[in-house]
Amino acid sequence: MSYGIKEDYKRWYSPTLGKEMEMFVYGHFGTPVVVFPTTMGRFFEPRDFKLIDSAAHAINNGKAKVFCVDSIDKHSWYNKSVHPAIRVKNHILYDKFIEEEVVDALRHDYGIQKVALAGASFGAYHAANFAFKHPEKVSHLFCMSGSYDIRTFLNGYYDSNVYFNNPVDYLPGSENPELRNMKIILGYGEWDICKDATLQLSAILNQKGIDHWLDERKWAKHDWPLWRMMFPHYLSTL
């Protein structure tokens, strides 16, 4: 790592998923921030695309300790070799993995009630879906260029499992009071392919009276340069 950022590698067998999982951890101390990779991305993606370097100040100064988790997208939403019902069930296992083996572990280790979540592109979906389902465990939600409707992955298939993992469906009816205690940022670029999806989610939050920051970046498109601008700015709000 450049900028003198402390990097630790974690690998363990996940009883939830029945496979080895990996994670990079950056920093010495600070608010735990779980970062999800983009579409079918891996735990090393934020490092390789310099997202971690962009946040060097916040990490090195102890404002944030960043936990870059792995994904199983190729086994869930993007697994076209199995029935859509199986894709959703595999994602539900991933949600359980994140809750029990990552978030709950951090809450226990740090003696805190809530952690922060962040993600760009499909990682923003993962962050938002987890946060809206488990708001009692999430203090901050930083979404960069996300899309929050996963029905396009399922070839028209729909059941209750889809509903409860599709934020644009279940969020309007959610009455969890902890949603109002979360600090939410929805960022997008002026020329972002996920601009409309971000505005849709913002409208749902507005209809529910949930405060959030809708952050548009001018002359920016859906790509890492935009997210490298956003991420350190969002961490500064911790």
PDB file of C-alpha atoms in Angstrom:
ATOM      1  CA  MET A   1       0.000   0.000   0.000  1.00  0.00           C
ATOM      2  CA  SER A   2       1.089   3.546  -0.673  1.00  0.00           C
ATOM      3  CA  TYR A   3       0.527   6.406   1.783  1.00  0.00           C
ATOM      4  CA  GLY A   4       1.700   4.182   4.643  1.00  0.00           C
ATOM      5  CA  ILE A   5      -1.711   2.601   5.154  1.00  0.00           C
ATOM      6  CA  LYS A   6      -1.697  -0.460   7.415  1.00  0.00           C
ATOM      7  CA  GLU A   7      -3.085  -3.504   5.577  1.00  0.00           C
ATOM      8  CA  ASP A   8      -4.097  -6.801   7.187  1.00  0.00           C
ATOM      9  CA  TYR A   9      -5.261  -9.909   5.341  1.00  0.00           C
ATOM     10  CA  LYS A  10      -7.961 -12.129   6.860  1.00  0.00           C
ATOM     11  CA  ARG A  11      -9.026 -15.558   5.640  1.00  0.00           C
ATOM     12  CA  TRP A  12     -11.420 -17.925   7.355  1.00  0.00           C
ATOM     13  CA  TYR A  13     -13.832 -20.745   6.700  1.00  0.00           C
ATOM     14  CA  SER A  14     -17.403 -19.467   6.678  1.00  0.00           C
ATOM     15  CA  PRO A  15     -19.830 -21.968   8.250  1.00  0.00           C
ATOM     16  CA  THR A  16     -22.671 -19.930   6.759  1.00  0.00           C
ATOM     17  CA  LEU A  17     -21.459 -20.175   3.176  1.00  0.00           C
ATOM     18  CA  GLY A  18     -19.486 -23.406   3.451  1.00  0.00           C
ATOM     19  CA  LYS A  19     -16.433 -21.914   1.790  1.00  0.00           C
ATOM     20  CA  GLU A  20     -13.282 -19.914   2.495  1.00  0.00           C
ATOM     21  CA  MET A  21     -13.826 -16.152   2.608  1.00  0.00           C
ATOM     22  CA  GLU A  22     -11.247 -13.369   2.498  1.00  0.00           C
ATOM     23  CA  MET A  23     -11.037  -9.754   3.591  1.00  0.00           C
ATOM     24  CA  PHE A  24      -8.568  -6.875   3.642  1.00  0.00           C
ATOM     25  CA  VAL A  25      -8.548  -4.554   6.666  1.00  0.00           C
ATOM     26  CA  TYR A  26      -7.058  -1.065   6.495  1.00  0.00           C
ATOM     27  CA  GLY A  27      -6.023   1.139   9.392  1.00  0.00           C
ATOM     28  CA  HIS A  28      -5.237   0.850  13.090  1.00  0.00           C
ATOM     29  CA  PHE A  29      -8.445   2.146  14.680  1.00  0.00           C
ATOM     30  CA  GLY A  30     -11.518   4.275  14.003  1.00  0.00           C
ATOM     31  CA  THR A  31     -15.164   3.731  13.083  1.00  0.00           C
ATOM     32  CA  PRO A  32     -15.506   0.323  11.396  1.00  0.00           C
ATOM     33  CA  VAL A  33     -16.555   0.802   7.772  1.00  0.00           C
ATOM     34  CA  VAL A  34     -17.537  -2.309   5.789  1.00  0.00           C
ATOM     35  CA  VAL A  35     -16.957  -1.797   2.051  1.00  0.00           C
ATOM     36  CA  PHE A  36     -18.652  -4.007  -0.550  1.00  0.00           C
ATOM     37  CA  PRO A  37     -17.066  -4.551  -3.986  1.00  0.00           C
ATOM     38  CA  THR A  38     -18.722  -3.756  -7.310  1.00  0.00           C
ATOM     39  CA  THR A  39     -20.351  -6.360  -9.575  1.00  0.00           C
ATOM     40  CA  MET A  40     -18.765  -9.773  -8.960  1.00  0.00           C
ATOM     41  CA  GLY A  41     -15.808  -7.935  -7.434  1.00  0.00           C
ATOM     42  CA  ARG A  42     -13.396  -9.315  -4.888  1.00  0.00           C
ATOM     43  CA  PHE A  43     -12.123  -8.081  -1.533  1.00  0.00           C
ATOM     44  CA  PHE A  44      -8.971  -6.640  -3.149  1.00  0.00           C
ATOM     45  CA  GLU A  45     -10.874  -4.443  -5.610  1.00  0.00           C
ATOM     46  CA  PRO A  46     -10.945  -1.265  -3.444  1.00  0.00           C
ATOM     47  CA  ARG A  47      -7.165  -1.519  -3.098  1.00  0.00           C
ATOM     48  CA  ASP A  48      -6.494  -2.224  -6.767  1.00  0.00           C
ATOM     49  CA  PHE A  49      -8.660   0.662  -7.963  1.00  0.00           C
ATOM     50  CA  LYS A  50      -7.068   3.078  -5.442  1.00  0.00           C
ATOM     51  CA  LEU A  51     -10.242   3.649  -3.421  1.00  0.00           C
ATOM     52  CA  ILE A  52      -8.263   2.896  -0.256  1.00  0.00           C
ATOM     53  CA  ASP A  53      -5.489   5.278  -1.280  1.00  0.00           C
ATOM     54  CA  SER A  54      -8.085   8.023  -1.805  1.00  0.00           C
ATOM     55  CA  ALA A  55      -9.116   7.649   1.842  1.00  0.00           C
ATOM     56  CA  ALA A  56      -5.590   7.543   3.257  1.00  0.00           C
ATOM     57  CA  HIS A  57      -6.081  10.645   5.418  1.00  0.00           C
ATOM     58  CA  ALA A  58      -9.197   9.310   7.168  1.00  0.00           C
ATOM     59  CA  ILE A  59      -7.667   5.854   7.626  1.00  0.00           C
ATOM     60  CA  ASN A  60      -4.237   6.965   8.828  1.00  0.00           C
ATOM     61  CA  ASN A  61      -5.730   9.523  11.208  1.00  0.00           C
ATOM     62  CA  GLY A  62      -8.009   7.006  12.901  1.00  0.00           C
ATOM     63  CA  LYS A  63     -11.330   8.323  11.653  1.00  0.00           C
ATOM     64  CA  ALA A  64     -12.120   5.026   9.913  1.00  0.00           C
ATOM     65  CA  LYS A  65     -10.945   1.435   9.889  1.00  0.00           C
ATOM     66  CA  VAL A  66     -11.988  -0.091   6.578  1.00  0.00           C
ATOM     67  CA  PHE A  67     -13.039  -3.723   6.113  1.00  0.00           C
ATOM     68  CA  CYS A  68     -13.152  -4.786   2.455  1.00  0.00           C
ATOM     69  CA  VAL A  69     -15.328  -7.881   2.214  1.00  0.00           C
ATOM     70  CA  ASP A  70     -15.639 -10.445  -0.565  1.00  0.00           C
ATOM     71  CA  SER A  71     -18.793 -11.062  -2.594  1.00  0.00           C
ATOM     72  CA  ILE A  72     -20.525 -14.176  -3.872  1.00  0.00           C
ATOM     73  CA  ASP A  73     -22.370 -12.401  -6.707  1.00  0.00           C
ATOM     74  CA  LYS A  74     -21.322 -15.093  -9.194  1.00  0.00           C
ATOM     75  CA  HIS A  75     -23.215 -17.624  -7.068  1.00  0.00           C
ATOM     76  CA  SER A  76     -26.247 -15.432  -6.432  1.00  0.00           C
ATOM     77  CA  TRP A  77     -27.634 -12.620  -8.601  1.00  0.00           C
ATOM     78  CA  TYR A  78     -25.299 -13.278 -11.540  1.00  0.00           C
ATOM     79  CA  ASN A  79     -25.578 -17.082 -11.516  1.00  0.00           C
ATOM     80  CA  LYS A  80     -27.631 -17.751 -14.625  1.00  0.00           C
ATOM     81  CA  SER A  81     -26.956 -21.487 -14.429  1.00  0.00           C
ATOM     82  CA  VAL A  82     -29.456 -21.911 -11.573  1.00  0.00           C
ATOM     83  CA  HIS A  83     -33.127 -21.047 -11.087  1.00  0.00           C
ATOM     84  CA  PRO A  84     -33.787 -17.475  -9.916  1.00  0.00           C
ATOM     85  CA  ALA A  85     -35.195 -18.813  -6.616  1.00  0.00           C
ATOM     86  CA  ILE A  86     -31.770 -20.335  -5.902  1.00  0.00           C
ATOM     87  CA  ARG A  87     -30.014 -17.082  -6.789  1.00  0.00           C
ATOM     88  CA  VAL A  88     -32.067 -15.261  -4.182  1.00  0.00           C
ATOM     89  CA  LYS A  89     -31.540 -17.962  -1.554  1.00  0.00           C
ATOM     90  CA  ASN A  90     -27.779 -17.801  -2.118  1.00  0.00           C
ATOM     91  CA  HIS A  91     -27.909 -14.058  -1.563  1.00  0.00           C
ATOM     92  CA  ILE A  92     -29.856 -14.606   1.665  1.00  0.00           C
ATOM     93  CA  LEU A  93     -26.987 -16.800   2.856  1.00  0.00           C
ATOM     94  CA  TYR A  94     -24.588 -13.975   1.963  1.00  0.00           C
ATOM     95  CA  ASP A  95     -26.714 -11.538   3.964  1.00  0.00           C
ATOM     96  CA  LYS A  96     -26.502 -13.921   6.938  1.00  0.00           C
ATOM     97  CA  PHE A  97     -22.742 -14.205   6.444  1.00  0.00           C
ATOM     98  CA  ILE A  98     -22.331 -10.416   6.472  1.00  0.00           C
ATOM     99  CA  GLU A  99     -24.564 -10.058   9.509  1.00  0.00           C
ATOM    100  CA  GLU A 100     -23.115 -12.811  11.690  1.00  0.00           C
ATOM    101  CA  GLU A 101     -19.516 -13.199  10.561  1.00  0.00           C
ATOM    102  CA  VAL A 102     -18.659  -9.595   9.702  1.00  0.00           C
ATOM    103  CA  VAL A 103     -20.992  -6.991  11.234  1.00  0.00           C
ATOM    104  CA  ASP A 104     -21.827  -8.809  14.472  1.00  0.00           C
ATOM    105  CA  ALA A 105     -18.179  -9.785  14.869  1.00  0.00           C
ATOM    106  CA  LEU A 106     -17.139  -6.126  14.552  1.00  0.00           C
ATOM    107  CA  ARG A 107     -19.840  -4.997  16.963  1.00  0.00           C
ATOM    108  CA  HIS A 108     -18.591  -7.550  19.489  1.00  0.00           C
ATOM    109  CA  ASP A 109     -14.882  -6.827  18.990  1.00  0.00           C
ATOM    110  CA  TYR A 110     -15.321  -3.062  19.233  1.00  0.00           C
ATOM    111  CA  GLY A 111     -18.020  -3.076  21.894  1.00  0.00           C
ATOM    112  CA  ILE A 112     -20.311  -0.948  19.715  1.00  0.00           C
ATOM    113  CA  GLN A 113     -23.908  -1.194  18.532  1.00  0.00           C
ATOM    114  CA  LYS A 114     -23.500  -0.093  14.919  1.00  0.00           C
ATOM    115  CA  VAL A 115     -21.010  -0.026  12.052  1.00  0.00           C
ATOM    116  CA  ALA A 116     -20.841   2.002   8.832  1.00  0.00           C
ATOM    117  CA  LEU A 117     -21.406   0.509   5.368  1.00  0.00           C
ATOM    118  CA  ALA A 118     -20.244   1.698   1.954  1.00  0.00           C
ATOM    119  CA  GLY A 119     -20.241   0.513  -1.617  1.00  0.00           C
ATOM    120  CA  ALA A 120     -20.116   1.651  -5.226  1.00  0.00           C
ATOM    121  CA  SER A 121     -22.237   0.386  -8.121  1.00  0.00           C
ATOM    122  CA  PHE A 122     -23.539  -3.108  -7.169  1.00  0.00           C
ATOM    123  CA  GLY A 123     -21.696  -2.706  -3.874  1.00  0.00           C
ATOM    124  CA  ALA A 124     -24.056   0.172  -3.135  1.00  0.00           C
ATOM    125  CA  TYR A 125     -26.978  -2.235  -3.541  1.00  0.00           C
ATOM    126  CA  HIS A 126     -25.378  -4.637  -1.058  1.00  0.00           C
ATOM    127  CA  ALA A 127     -24.708  -1.846   1.438  1.00  0.00           C
ATOM    128  CA  ALA A 128     -28.190  -0.349   1.140  1.00  0.00           C
ATOM    129  CA  ASN A 129     -30.038  -3.655   1.251  1.00  0.00           C
ATOM    130  CA  PHE A 130     -28.203  -4.748   4.380  1.00  0.00           C
ATOM    131  CA  ALA A 131     -28.622  -1.357   6.042  1.00  0.00           C
ATOM    132  CA  PHE A 132     -32.344  -1.104   5.344  1.00  0.00           C
ATOM    133  CA  LYS A 133     -32.916  -4.679   6.562  1.00  0.00           C
ATOM    134  CA  HIS A 134     -30.764  -4.286   9.691  1.00  0.00           C
ATOM    135  CA  PRO A 135     -30.843  -0.558  10.562  1.00  0.00           C
ATOM    136  CA  GLU A 136     -30.316  -1.302  14.257  1.00  0.00           C
ATOM    137  CA  LYS A 137     -26.774  -2.406  13.315  1.00  0.00           C
ATOM    138  CA  VAL A 138     -25.826   0.385  10.869  1.00  0.00           C
ATOM    139  CA  SER A 139     -24.873   3.931  11.813  1.00  0.00           C
ATOM    140  CA  HIS A 140     -23.849   5.313   8.408  1.00  0.00           C
ATOM    141  CA  LEU A 141     -24.696   4.298   4.832  1.00  0.00           C
ATOM    142  CA  PHE A 142     -22.532   5.605   1.992  1.00  0.00           C
ATOM    143  CA  CYS A 143     -23.935   4.614  -1.416  1.00  0.00           C
ATOM    144  CA  MET A 144     -22.048   5.617  -4.564  1.00  0.00           C
ATOM    145  CA  SER A 145     -23.756   5.215  -7.940  1.00  0.00           C
ATOM    146  CA  GLY A 146     -26.063   2.418  -6.863  1.00  0.00           C
ATOM    147  CA  SER A 147     -29.105   0.677  -8.304  1.00  0.00           C
ATOM    148  CA  TYR A 148     -31.617  -0.720  -5.849  1.00  0.00           C
ATOM    149  CA  ASP A 149     -34.031  -2.882  -7.875  1.00  0.00           C
ATOM    150  CA  ILE A 150     -32.761  -6.421  -8.487  1.00  0.00           C
ATOM    151  CA  ARG A 151     -35.786  -7.747 -10.373  1.00  0.00           C
ATOM    152  CA  THR A 152     -33.916  -7.489 -13.682  1.00  0.00           C
ATOM    153  CA  PHE A 153     -31.649 -10.337 -12.505  1.00  0.00           C
ATOM    154  CA  LEU A 154     -34.489 -12.814 -12.071  1.00  0.00           C
ATOM    155  CA  ASN A 155     -36.115 -13.335 -15.473  1.00  0.00           C
ATOM    156  CA  GLY A 156     -39.537 -12.320 -14.189  1.00  0.00           C
ATOM    157  CA  TYR A 157     -39.417 -14.605 -11.149  1.00  0.00           C
ATOM    158  CA  TYR A 158     -40.785 -13.064  -7.951  1.00  0.00           C
ATOM    159  CA  ASP A 159     -41.471 -14.350  -4.431  1.00  0.00           C
ATOM    160  CA  SER A 160     -41.308 -13.108  -0.848  1.00  0.00           C
ATOM    161  CA  ASN A 161     -37.531 -13.630  -0.757  1.00  0.00           C
ATOM    162  CA  VAL A 162     -37.161 -11.315  -3.737  1.00  0.00           C
ATOM    163  CA  TYR A 163     -39.460  -8.757  -2.105  1.00  0.00           C
ATOM    164  CA  PHE A 164     -37.456  -8.651   1.131  1.00  0.00           C
ATOM    165  CA  ASN A 165     -34.175  -8.177  -0.723  1.00  0.00           C
ATOM    166  CA  ASN A 166     -35.410  -5.511  -3.112  1.00  0.00           C
ATOM    167  CA  PRO A 167     -35.173  -2.151  -1.331  1.00  0.00           C
ATOM    168  CA  VAL A 168     -37.523  -0.300  -3.694  1.00  0.00           C
ATOM    169  CA  ASP A 169     -40.215  -2.843  -2.777  1.00  0.00           C
ATOM    170  CA  TYR A 170     -39.901  -3.340   0.971  1.00  0.00           C
ATOM    171  CA  LEU A 171     -38.501   0.021   2.093  1.00  0.00           C
ATOM    172  CA  PRO A 172     -41.731   2.010   1.525  1.00  0.00           C
ATOM    173  CA  GLY A 173     -43.513  -0.230   4.058  1.00  0.00           C
ATOM    174  CA  SER A 174     -40.729  -0.511   6.617  1.00  0.00           C
ATOM    175  CA  GLU A 175     -41.555   1.063   9.965  1.00  0.00           C
ATOM    176  CA  ASN A 176     -38.273   0.336  11.779  1.00  0.00           C
ATOM    177  CA  PRO A 177     -37.565   3.513  13.798  1.00  0.00           C
ATOM    178  CA  GLU A 178     -33.817   2.942  13.513  1.00  0.00           C
ATOM    179  CA  LEU A 179     -34.018   3.964   9.852  1.00  0.00           C
ATOM    180  CA  ARG A 180     -34.352   7.542  11.042  1.00  0.00           C
ATOM    181  CA  ASN A 181     -31.186   7.318  13.120  1.00  0.00           C
ATOM    182  CA  MET A 182     -28.981   6.312  10.197  1.00  0.00           C
ATOM    183  CA  LYS A 183     -26.773   8.863   8.434  1.00  0.00           C
ATOM    184  CA  ILE A 184     -27.434   8.210   4.743  1.00  0.00           C
ATOM    185  CA  ILE A 185     -25.578   9.557   1.709  1.00  0.00           C
ATOM    186  CA  LEU A 186     -26.699   8.713  -1.822  1.00  0.00           C
ATOM    187  CA  GLY A 187     -24.091   9.852  -4.330  1.00  0.00           C
ATOM    188  CA  TYR A 188     -24.187   9.828  -8.120  1.00  0.00           C
ATOM    189  CA  GLY A 189     -22.626  11.554 -11.100  1.00  0.00           C
ATOM    190  CA  GLU A 190     -24.383  13.922 -13.472  1.00  0.00           C
ATOM    191  CA  TRP A 191     -23.812  11.426 -16.316  1.00  0.00           C
ATOM    192  CA  ASP A 192     -24.191   8.327 -14.130  1.00  0.00           C
ATOM    193  CA  ILE A 193     -25.964   5.255 -15.530  1.00  0.00           C
ATOM    194  CA  CYS A 194     -27.434   4.858 -12.016  1.00  0.00           C
ATOM    195  CA  LYS A 195     -28.653   8.439 -11.686  1.00  0.00           C
ATOM    196  CA  ASP A 196     -32.342   7.560 -12.106  1.00  0.00           C
ATOM    197  CA  ALA A 197     -32.037   4.616  -9.691  1.00  0.00           C
ATOM    198  CA  THR A 198     -30.464   6.885  -7.086  1.00  0.00           C
ATOM    199  CA  LEU A 199     -33.174   9.505  -7.516  1.00  0.00           C
ATOM    200  CA  GLN A 200     -35.819   6.771  -7.146  1.00  0.00           C
ATOM    201  CA  LEU A 201     -34.379   5.628  -3.819  1.00  0.00           C
ATOM    202  CA  SER A 202     -34.071   9.236  -2.638  1.00  0.00           C
ATOM    203  CA  ALA A 203     -37.744   9.801  -3.479  1.00  0.00           C
ATOM    204  CA  ILE A 204     -38.739   6.783  -1.380  1.00  0.00           C
ATOM    205  CA  LEU A 205     -36.726   8.121   1.564  1.00  0.00           C
ATOM    206  CA  ASN A 206     -38.302  11.561   1.117  1.00  0.00           C
ATOM    207  CA  GLN A 207     -41.794  10.046   1.087  1.00  0.00           C
ATOM    208  CA  LYS A 208     -40.998   8.384   4.396  1.00  0.00           C
ATOM    209  CA  GLY A 209     -39.517  11.559   5.860  1.00  0.00           C
ATOM    210  CA  ILE A 210     -36.092   9.944   6.275  1.00  0.00           C
ATOM    211  CA  ASP A 211     -33.330  12.530   6.183  1.00  0.00           C
ATOM    212  CA  HIS A 212     -30.433  11.894   3.796  1.00  0.00           C
ATOM    213  CA  TRP A 213     -27.916  13.705   1.651  1.00  0.00           C
ATOM    214  CA  LEU A 214     -28.468  13.359  -2.108  1.00  0.00           C
ATOM    215  CA  ASP A 215     -25.058  14.194  -3.543  1.00  0.00           C
ATOM    216  CA  GLU A 216     -24.784  14.922  -7.269  1.00  0.00           C
ATOM    217  CA  ARG A 217     -21.302  15.400  -8.725  1.00  0.00           C
ATOM    218  CA  LYS A 218     -21.276  17.487 -11.897  1.00  0.00           C
ATOM    219  CA  TRP A 219     -19.537  16.289 -15.076  1.00  0.00           C
ATOM    220  CA  ALA A 220     -18.970  12.828 -13.604  1.00  0.00           C
ATOM    221  CA  LYS A 221     -19.852   9.354 -14.857  1.00  0.00           C
ATOM    222  CA  HIS A 222     -20.235   5.900 -13.300  1.00  0.00           C
ATOM    223  CA  ASP A 223     -16.606   4.976 -12.661  1.00  0.00           C
ATOM    224  CA  TRP A 224     -13.799   4.789 -10.119  1.00  0.00           C
ATOM    225  CA  PRO A 225     -12.576   8.412 -10.477  1.00  0.00           C
ATOM    226  CA  LEU A 226     -15.979   9.567  -9.201  1.00  0.00           C
ATOM    227  CA  TRP A 227     -15.970   7.108  -6.302  1.00  0.00           C
ATOM    228  CA  ARG A 228     -12.403   8.078  -5.341  1.00  0.00           C
ATOM    229  CA  MET A 229     -13.691  11.644  -4.948  1.00  0.00           C
ATOM    230  CA  MET A 230     -16.746  10.624  -2.960  1.00  0.00           C
ATOM    231  CA  PHE A 231     -15.328   8.054  -0.547  1.00  0.00           C
ATOM    232  CA  PRO A 232     -12.898  10.263   1.423  1.00  0.00           C
ATOM    233  CA  HIS A 233     -15.510  13.030   1.551  1.00  0.00           C
ATOM    234  CA  TYR A 234     -18.105  10.654   2.980  1.00  0.00           C
ATOM    235  CA  LEU A 235     -15.666   9.220   5.529  1.00  0.00           C
ATOM    236  CA  SER A 236     -15.012  12.761   6.742  1.00  0.00           C
ATOM    237  CA  THR A 237     -18.645  12.867   7.982  1.00  0.00           C
ATOM    238  CA  LEU A 238     -18.080  10.036  10.479  1.00  0.00           C
TER     239      LEU A 238
END
